[in-house]
Amino acid sequence: MLHRARPRASVLPHARDDAGTASVETLLLTVSGLTFGAVLCFLAIRGKAKFDAFVAGRPAPPFLPEVTIPWGTIGIAAGAIACGAMITVFVLASRAVSRECQAERCSRAVLEARHARVLEDLGAHIVEDPAGRRSLGELELLEALTEAQDARIGDDDHYYRAAVRTLEAQWKATAADRTPAHTA
């Protein structure tokens, strides 16, 4: 099946996002433009009626027609709509924050699992080869172990990620140096 590229609107090139839906800014501009146009039309019609009345020498018609409007009901409805919109925005924002926190927790859990794997490999090596402990006393590996543990306690995930990467690299280098000739 061939996919055709969607033509972009020439007037508003960024009017639609990747999913093909109109952005909020575009919708707000459209609604506000239509509202402004409607108000201008109303004022022009009322102004023409007043001018015609002035030319004819009769009293001007009232600005707004005399209709009983239930302003209380309209106010309650507008307030309910505004509250609904605020609640919707609050729910959507809290969901976004929740997803972000969940992603951060998952990322932290992956880092802790990588750190734990290196510690398990190190412990297994010490248990299996007690005489090989001297090769583990390398300064770089001990510094990487200390740095990773300190970073794990802290809150900075970028620092912890770098420390775990360094620890893994030092452990691989130490494990590569341990050939049967060195441990024998």
C-alpha positions as a Markdown table, in Angstrom:
| # | Residue | x | y | z |
|---|---|---|---|---|
| 1 | Met | 0.0 | 0.0 | 0.0 |
| 2 | Leu | 1.4 | 3.3 | -1.0 |
| 3 | His | 1.3 | 6.2 | 1.4 |
| 4 | Arg | 0.8 | 9.6 | 0.1 |
| 5 | Ala | 2.1 | 12.7 | 1.8 |
| 6 | Arg | -0.6 | 14.9 | 3.2 |
| 7 | Pro | -0.8 | 18.3 | 1.6 |
| 8 | Arg | -0.1 | 21.0 | 4.1 |
| 9 | Ala | -2.3 | 24.1 | 4.4 |
| 10 | Ser | -0.7 | 27.0 | 2.7 |
| 11 | Val | -2.3 | 29.6 | 5.0 |
| 12 | Leu | -1.4 | 28.0 | 8.3 |
| 13 | Pro | 1.5 | 25.6 | 7.7 |
| 14 | His | 1.6 | 24.5 | 11.4 |
| 15 | Ala | -2.1 | 24.3 | 11.9 |
| 16 | Arg | -2.1 | 20.5 | 12.4 |
| 17 | Asp | 0.1 | 18.4 | 14.5 |
| 18 | Asp | 1.6 | 15.0 | 13.5 |
| 19 | Ala | -1.7 | 13.2 | 14.3 |
| 20 | Gly | -3.6 | 15.4 | 11.9 |
| 21 | Thr | -5.6 | 17.2 | 14.5 |
| 22 | Ala | -5.8 | 21.0 | 14.8 |
| 23 | Ser | -3.7 | 22.5 | 17.5 |
| 24 | Val | -5.2 | 24.4 | 20.4 |
| 25 | Glu | -3.6 | 27.7 | 19.2 |
| 26 | Thr | -5.3 | 27.3 | 15.8 |
| 27 | Leu | -8.7 | 26.6 | 17.4 |
| 28 | Leu | -8.4 | 29.6 | 19.7 |
| 29 | Leu | -7.4 | 31.9 | 16.8 |
| 30 | Thr | -10.4 | 30.6 | 14.7 |
| 31 | Val | -12.9 | 31.1 | 17.5 |
| 32 | Ser | -11.6 | 34.5 | 18.5 |
| 33 | Gly | -11.6 | 35.6 | 14.9 |
| 34 | Leu | -15.1 | 34.5 | 14.3 |
| 35 | Thr | -16.3 | 36.2 | 17.6 |
| 36 | Phe | -14.6 | 39.4 | 16.6 |
| 37 | Gly | -16.2 | 39.3 | 13.2 |
| 38 | Ala | -19.6 | 38.7 | 14.7 |
| 39 | Val | -19.3 | 41.6 | 17.1 |
| 40 | Leu | -18.2 | 43.9 | 14.2 |
| 41 | Cys | -21.1 | 42.8 | 12.1 |
| 42 | Phe | -23.5 | 43.5 | 15.0 |
| 43 | Leu | -22.1 | 46.9 | 15.6 |
| 44 | Ala | -22.3 | 47.8 | 11.9 |
| 45 | Ile | -25.9 | 46.7 | 11.6 |
| 46 | Arg | -26.9 | 48.7 | 14.8 |
| 47 | Gly | -24.9 | 51.7 | 13.6 |
| 48 | Lys | -26.7 | 51.7 | 10.2 |
| 49 | Ala | -30.1 | 51.5 | 12.0 |
| 50 | Lys | -29.2 | 54.5 | 14.1 |
| 51 | Phe | -27.9 | 56.4 | 11.1 |
| 52 | Asp | -31.1 | 55.6 | 9.1 |
| 53 | Ala | -33.2 | 56.8 | 12.1 |
| 54 | Phe | -31.2 | 60.0 | 12.4 |
| 55 | Val | -31.6 | 60.8 | 8.6 |
| 56 | Ala | -35.4 | 60.0 | 8.8 |
| 57 | Gly | -35.7 | 62.2 | 11.9 |
| 58 | Arg | -37.2 | 59.6 | 14.2 |
| 59 | Pro | -35.9 | 58.2 | 17.5 |
| 60 | Ala | -33.1 | 55.7 | 17.3 |
| 61 | Pro | -33.9 | 52.1 | 18.1 |
| 62 | Pro | -32.5 | 50.7 | 21.3 |
| 63 | Phe | -29.0 | 49.3 | 21.1 |
| 64 | Leu | -30.1 | 45.8 | 22.3 |
| 65 | Pro | -33.6 | 44.4 | 21.6 |
| 66 | Glu | -35.9 | 44.3 | 24.5 |
| 67 | Val | -35.9 | 40.6 | 25.2 |
| 68 | Thr | -36.0 | 39.1 | 28.7 |
| 69 | Ile | -32.9 | 37.0 | 28.9 |
| 70 | Pro | -32.4 | 34.6 | 31.9 |
| 71 | Trp | -29.0 | 35.9 | 32.8 |
| 72 | Gly | -28.9 | 33.9 | 36.0 |
| 73 | Thr | -29.4 | 30.6 | 34.1 |
| 74 | Ile | -26.8 | 31.7 | 31.5 |
| 75 | Gly | -24.3 | 32.6 | 34.3 |
| 76 | Ile | -24.8 | 29.3 | 36.0 |
| 77 | Ala | -24.4 | 27.4 | 32.7 |
| 78 | Ala | -21.2 | 29.4 | 31.9 |
| 79 | Gly | -19.8 | 28.8 | 35.4 |
| 80 | Ala | -20.5 | 25.0 | 35.0 |
| 81 | Ile | -18.8 | 24.9 | 31.7 |
| 82 | Ala | -15.8 | 26.8 | 33.0 |
| 83 | Cys | -15.5 | 24.5 | 36.0 |
| 84 | Gly | -15.8 | 21.5 | 33.7 |
| 85 | Ala | -13.0 | 22.9 | 31.5 |
| 86 | Met | -10.8 | 23.6 | 34.6 |
| 87 | Ile | -11.4 | 20.1 | 35.9 |
| 88 | Thr | -10.5 | 18.6 | 32.5 |
| 89 | Val | -7.3 | 20.6 | 32.3 |
| 90 | Phe | -6.4 | 19.6 | 35.9 |
| 91 | Val | -7.0 | 15.9 | 35.2 |
| 92 | Leu | -5.0 | 15.9 | 31.9 |
| 93 | Ala | -2.1 | 17.7 | 33.6 |
| 94 | Ser | -2.1 | 15.3 | 36.5 |
| 95 | Arg | -2.1 | 12.4 | 34.1 |
| 96 | Ala | 0.9 | 13.8 | 32.2 |
| 97 | Val | 2.8 | 14.4 | 35.5 |
| 98 | Ser | 1.9 | 10.9 | 36.7 |
| 99 | Arg | 3.2 | 9.4 | 33.4 |
| 100 | Glu | 6.5 | 11.4 | 33.7 |
| 101 | Cys | 7.0 | 10.3 | 37.3 |
| 102 | Gln | 6.3 | 6.7 | 36.4 |
| 103 | Ala | 8.9 | 6.9 | 33.5 |
| 104 | Glu | 11.5 | 8.4 | 36.0 |
| 105 | Arg | 10.8 | 5.5 | 38.5 |
| 106 | Cys | 11.2 | 2.9 | 35.7 |
| 107 | Ser | 14.5 | 4.6 | 34.6 |
| 108 | Arg | 15.8 | 4.6 | 38.2 |
| 109 | Ala | 14.8 | 0.9 | 38.6 |
| 110 | Val | 16.8 | 0.0 | 35.5 |
| 111 | Leu | 19.8 | 1.8 | 36.8 |
| 112 | Glu | 19.6 | 0.1 | 40.2 |
| 113 | Ala | 19.3 | -3.3 | 38.5 |
| 114 | Arg | 22.4 | -2.6 | 36.4 |
| 115 | His | 24.3 | -1.5 | 39.6 |
| 116 | Ala | 23.1 | -4.6 | 41.4 |
| 117 | Arg | 24.2 | -6.9 | 38.6 |
| 118 | Val | 27.7 | -5.6 | 38.8 |
| 119 | Leu | 27.7 | -6.0 | 42.6 |
| 120 | Glu | 26.4 | -9.6 | 42.2 |
| 121 | Asp | 29.1 | -10.4 | 39.7 |
| 122 | Leu | 31.7 | -8.9 | 41.9 |
| 123 | Gly | 30.4 | -10.8 | 44.9 |
| 124 | Ala | 30.3 | -14.1 | 42.9 |
| 125 | His | 33.9 | -13.6 | 41.9 |
| 126 | Ile | 35.0 | -13.0 | 45.4 |
| 127 | Val | 33.2 | -16.1 | 46.7 |
| 128 | Glu | 34.4 | -18.3 | 43.8 |
| 129 | Asp | 38.0 | -17.1 | 43.8 |
| 130 | Pro | 39.1 | -15.9 | 47.3 |
| 131 | Ala | 42.7 | -15.6 | 46.1 |
| 132 | Gly | 41.7 | -13.4 | 43.2 |
| 133 | Arg | 40.7 | -10.6 | 45.6 |
| 134 | Arg | 44.0 | -8.9 | 45.1 |
| 135 | Ser | 43.1 | -8.2 | 41.4 |
| 136 | Leu | 39.9 | -6.6 | 42.6 |
| 137 | Gly | 41.8 | -4.1 | 44.7 |
| 138 | Glu | 42.4 | -1.9 | 41.7 |
| 139 | Leu | 42.0 | 1.8 | 42.6 |
| 140 | Glu | 39.7 | 2.6 | 39.6 |
| 141 | Leu | 37.3 | -0.2 | 40.4 |
| 142 | Leu | 37.1 | 0.8 | 44.1 |
| 143 | Glu | 36.6 | 4.5 | 43.1 |
| 144 | Ala | 33.8 | 3.5 | 40.7 |
| 145 | Leu | 32.1 | 1.3 | 43.3 |
| 146 | Thr | 32.2 | 4.2 | 45.8 |
| 147 | Glu | 31.0 | 6.8 | 43.3 |
| 148 | Ala | 28.1 | 4.5 | 42.1 |
| 149 | Gln | 27.0 | 3.9 | 45.7 |
| 150 | Asp | 27.1 | 7.7 | 46.5 |
| 151 | Ala | 25.2 | 8.5 | 43.3 |
| 152 | Arg | 22.6 | 5.9 | 44.2 |
| 153 | Ile | 21.9 | 7.6 | 47.5 |
| 154 | Gly | 21.6 | 11.0 | 45.7 |
| 155 | Asp | 18.7 | 12.3 | 43.6 |
| 156 | Asp | 20.5 | 13.1 | 40.4 |
| 157 | Asp | 19.7 | 10.4 | 37.9 |
| 158 | His | 22.2 | 11.7 | 35.3 |
| 159 | Tyr | 25.0 | 11.5 | 37.7 |
| 160 | Tyr | 23.9 | 8.0 | 38.8 |
| 161 | Arg | 23.6 | 6.8 | 35.2 |
| 162 | Ala | 27.2 | 8.0 | 34.5 |
| 163 | Ala | 28.5 | 6.4 | 37.7 |
| 164 | Val | 26.9 | 3.0 | 36.8 |
| 165 | Arg | 28.3 | 3.3 | 33.3 |
| 166 | Thr | 31.8 | 3.9 | 34.7 |
| 167 | Leu | 31.4 | 1.0 | 37.2 |
| 168 | Glu | 30.3 | -1.4 | 34.4 |
| 169 | Ala | 33.3 | -0.3 | 32.3 |
| 170 | Gln | 35.7 | -0.7 | 35.2 |
| 171 | Trp | 34.3 | -4.1 | 36.1 |
| 172 | Lys | 34.6 | -5.3 | 32.4 |
| 173 | Ala | 38.1 | -4.0 | 32.3 |
| 174 | Thr | 39.0 | -5.8 | 35.6 |
| 175 | Ala | 37.2 | -9.0 | 34.4 |
| 176 | Ala | 39.1 | -8.9 | 31.1 |
| 177 | Asp | 42.4 | -8.5 | 33.0 |
| 178 | Arg | 41.7 | -11.6 | 35.0 |
| 179 | Thr | 42.8 | -14.3 | 32.7 |
| 180 | Pro | 43.7 | -17.8 | 34.0 |
| 181 | Ala | 47.4 | -16.8 | 33.8 |
| 182 | His | 46.8 | -13.9 | 36.3 |
| 183 | Thr | 44.7 | -15.8 | 38.8 |
| 184 | Ala | 46.9 | -18.9 | 38.9 |
